[in-house]
Amino acid sequence: MAATVTPSMPAVRNELPPGPRTPRPLQTARWIARPAAFMDEAARRYGDMFTLRITHEGTWVFVSHPDAVKQVFTGDPRLLHAGEANIVLLPVLGGNSVLLLDDDAHMAQRKLMLPPFHGKRMRGYEHTMADVAARQIEGWPVAEPVPSWPAMQAITLEVILRTVFGVTEAGRLERLGSALRDSLNWASQPRTMAQLALLGARRISERGTLRKALDPTDALIYEEIRARRDAPDLAERDDVLSLLLQARHEDGSPMSDEELRDELMTLLLAGHETSATALAWALDALTHHPAALERLRDEIDAGGDAYLDAVVKETLRLRPVIALVLRRLVEPMEIGGRMLPAGVNVAPCIYLLHRRPDVYDDPRAFRPERFLEQPPATYTWIPFGGGVRRCLGASFAQFEIKVVLRELVARLDIRAARAEPERRIRRAIVFAPHRGGEVVVTRRAAATEKLAA
Ligand code: HEM
C-alpha cells in the first residue's frame, strides 16, 4: 500500500512552527468556512507542522507526520490533556464525562467504560442493529433523490437507545428519542454556540436557559437509571447501562446516578452523529464508484464480509468524520523536532495524515482494495484518534456501519443522485457531505422475494 515514511525530523528548534500571518479573526473565519481547503493550503505552504491561531481556542499546532503523531499518542497523558481541550462540551455532557476528564480521573472512568465496548461483545448487538436498519429502509421513498443522512441519523440514534441505554419499549423509545433530539438541537443552534463563545462553557453551565433545555431529557435519563438499578434481570442484561450499573470503582463503590447520566450523554453525543455521518459518506463513495458497489453487493449476496470491512476502513480514511484531535500541553514538550511551549494545543491531523502520498498510494482515490492488501496501521490510520484517548466506541462504530451497510446493499439498488461526489461541510464538529449523502434507491427484486419467503 504505502511507500515507507522516511524519518525526516529536523534538529530540535525552540519556536512554534510557521503558519499564516493573517490576524486571528481572519484565520478563525477561514477555519470555520472552509476548513479542508485551509488545512490543505497550510500543509502545502508550511509542511508537516504548522501553527494556526483560532479565537477562543488559542494556538493550534497541527502535526501530520506519522512519527510526530505517534509521539503525541504515546506521550505522557499527564502532560497532554485532551479533556481540558474539550471543555466546550461541559454544559451538555457534565463534569463526570470521560471526554472532559484528564489524568487519574480520566483513566478511572475509562477503565469502567472499556469492558462494555470490547470488540467481541459487539456481535450481541448485531440483530438489533440489523432490525433497526431494516425497518428504517422499509420507509425510504424510492426512485427519487433523498439525502441519506437523516435516515442514518435515525438508525444510529435508535441503535444507541436500544444497545447503550437498553430501552426497548416503543413509548419510552419515542419519549427519550424526541427529548434527546430537542436537547441536541438546542446545543448545536448558532445562538447557543455564540453564547458559549461569549460566556465560556463554565458560565453557560450555570444558566437557566441551559437547565430549561436539558432538564426534561435529564429527568427521563434519571428515571431510566433508577428503574434499571432495581431491574430483577440486571445481571442477565447486555446493554451498556446495565453493565455500567454493575461496574465498580477501585474502592468498590458503584457509579453514581450523576456519573451514569453524564456518560450516557457522552456516548450518545460521541456515538450517533459520527456513525450516521460515516454511513452517509460510505454511500456517497460507493455510489460514485459503481465497480466497488458491485463488488460489495456480490460479496454480501455470497455471505462474505472482507470487502465490506475494507470499504468501511477506506471511507473513514478518505472521508474522516473528525478532522483532528486535540491535546493541550501542560508543560513544554519536544514534538516533531520542535520544543513547543506549555498551553498550546497540539493537533494530530487525521485529515492531512490520511491524504499523505508517502503513506498511501494515490491517496485521493477511493480504493478499498488497499486495505485487503495491507491492514491499516496504528499511527497512519487514525479516524478514531489514538493512545489512552482513542475512541471508546471504535469497534462499536465499525461493526454498526458494517451491519447497516449490509442491510442497505442487500435490500436496495442504490445509485448516485448526481454525477459529482459531495463536498465536505462542517456540522458542529463533524465533516459531513454537503447534500446529506443524496442517493436514489429502488427495492431489489431478489431481496423482496427473499424477505417474502
Ligand atoms: C464513525 C464513528 C466515530 C468516529 C469517527 C469517532 C471518532 C472519535 C475520535 C476522533 C475521538 C477522540 C480520540 C482522541 O482524542 O484521540 C473519539 C472519542 C470518543 N468516542 Fe468516538 N467516534 C465514533 C463513534 C463512537 C461511538 C459509536 C461511541 C460510543 C457509543 C464513541 C464514544 C467515544 C468516547 C466515549 C470517546 C472519548 C474517549 C476518551 O476520551 O477516553 N464514539 N471518537
Coordinates of N, CA, C and O in Angstrom, one line a residue, residues 69-75 77 80 82 106-107 110 324-327 348 350 353 377-392 394:
V69 N 2.8 12.1 15.1 CA 1.5 11.7 15.6 C 1.7 10.6 16.6 O 1.1 10.6 17.7
K70 N 2.7 9.7 16.3 CA 3.0 8.6 17.3 C 3.5 9.2 18.6 O 3.1 8.7 19.7
Q71 N 4.4 10.2 18.5 CA 4.9 10.8 19.7 C 3.8 11.4 20.6 O 3.8 11.2 21.8
V72 N 2.8 12.0 19.9 CA 1.7 12.6 20.7 C 0.8 11.4 21.3 O 0.5 11.5 22.5
F73 N 0.5 10.4 20.6 CA -0.4 9.4 21.1 C 0.3 8.5 22.1 O -0.4 7.9 22.9
T74 N 1.7 8.4 22.1 CA 2.3 7.6 23.1 C 2.9 8.4 24.2 O 3.5 7.9 25.1
G75 N 2.8 9.8 24.1 CA 3.4 10.6 25.1 C 2.6 10.5 26.4 O 1.5 10.0 26.5
P77 N 0.2 11.0 29.1 CA -1.1 11.7 29.1 C -1.2 12.8 30.2 O -2.1 13.7 30.1
L80 N -0.3 15.8 28.3 CA -1.0 16.0 27.0 C -2.5 15.9 27.4 O -3.1 14.8 27.3
A82 N -6.4 16.0 27.0 CA -7.4 16.1 25.9 C -8.7 16.6 26.6 O -9.5 17.3 25.9
H106 N -9.7 10.6 34.5 CA -10.0 10.1 33.2 C -9.8 8.6 33.1 O -10.6 7.8 32.7
M107 N -8.6 8.1 33.6 CA -8.3 6.7 33.5 C -9.3 5.9 34.3 O -9.7 4.8 33.9
R110 N -12.5 5.7 32.3 CA -12.3 4.9 31.1 C -12.2 3.4 31.4 O -12.7 2.6 30.6
L324 N -9.5 16.3 13.2 CA -8.3 16.3 14.1 C -8.7 16.1 15.5 O -9.9 16.1 15.9
V325 N -7.7 15.7 16.3 CA -7.9 15.6 17.8 C -7.0 16.6 18.4 O -6.0 17.0 17.8
L326 N -7.3 17.0 19.7 CA -6.5 18.0 20.3 C -5.9 17.5 21.6 O -6.5 16.7 22.4
R327 N -4.7 17.9 21.9 CA -4.1 17.7 23.2 C -3.5 19.0 23.7 O -2.6 19.6 23.0
P348 N -2.9 16.4 16.3 CA -2.7 15.3 15.3 C -3.8 15.4 14.2 O -5.0 15.3 14.6
I350 N -6.0 14.2 11.4 CA -6.5 12.9 10.8 C -6.6 13.2 9.3 O -6.1 12.4 8.5
L353 N -3.1 13.5 7.6 CA -2.3 12.3 7.6 C -2.9 11.3 6.6 O -2.1 10.6 5.9
A377 N -2.5 0.7 9.8 CA -1.6 0.7 10.9 C -1.9 1.7 11.9 O -2.6 2.7 11.6
T378 N -1.5 1.5 13.2 CA -1.9 2.3 14.3 C -1.7 3.8 14.2 O -2.5 4.6 14.6
Y379 N -0.5 4.2 13.6 CA -0.2 5.6 13.5 C -0.4 6.3 12.1 O 0.1 7.4 11.9
T380 N -0.9 5.5 11.2 CA -1.2 6.1 9.9 C -2.7 6.0 9.5 O -3.1 6.7 8.6
W381 N -3.5 5.2 10.3 CA -4.9 5.2 10.0 C -5.5 5.6 11.4 O -5.6 4.7 12.3
I382 N -6.0 6.8 11.5 CA -6.4 7.3 12.9 C -7.7 8.0 12.9 O -7.9 9.0 13.6
P383 N -8.8 7.4 12.3 CA -10.1 8.1 12.3 C -10.6 8.1 13.7 O -11.5 9.0 14.0
F384 N -10.1 7.3 14.6 CA -10.7 7.2 16.0 C -9.6 7.8 17.0 O -9.7 7.5 18.2
G385 N -8.7 8.6 16.5 CA -7.7 9.2 17.4 C -6.7 8.1 17.8 O -6.5 7.1 17.1
G386 N -6.1 8.3 19.1 CA -5.2 7.3 19.5 C -4.7 7.4 20.9 O -5.1 8.3 21.6
G387 N -3.9 6.4 21.4 CA -3.4 6.4 22.7 C -4.5 6.1 23.7 O -5.5 5.5 23.4
V388 N -4.3 6.7 24.9 CA -5.3 6.4 26.0 C -6.6 7.2 25.8 O -7.5 7.1 26.6
R389 N -6.6 8.0 24.7 CA -7.9 8.7 24.5 C -8.6 8.1 23.3 O -9.6 8.7 22.8
R390 N -8.0 7.0 22.7 CA -8.7 6.5 21.4 C -10.1 6.3 21.7 O -10.6 5.9 22.8
C391 N -10.9 6.5 20.6 CA -12.4 6.4 20.7 C -12.8 5.1 21.4 O -12.4 4.0 21.0
L392 N -13.6 5.2 22.5 CA -14.1 4.0 23.2 C -15.0 3.2 22.3 O -15.2 2.0 22.5
A394 N -14.9 2.7 19.0 CA -14.3 2.4 17.6 C -14.8 1.0 17.1 O -15.3 0.9 16.0

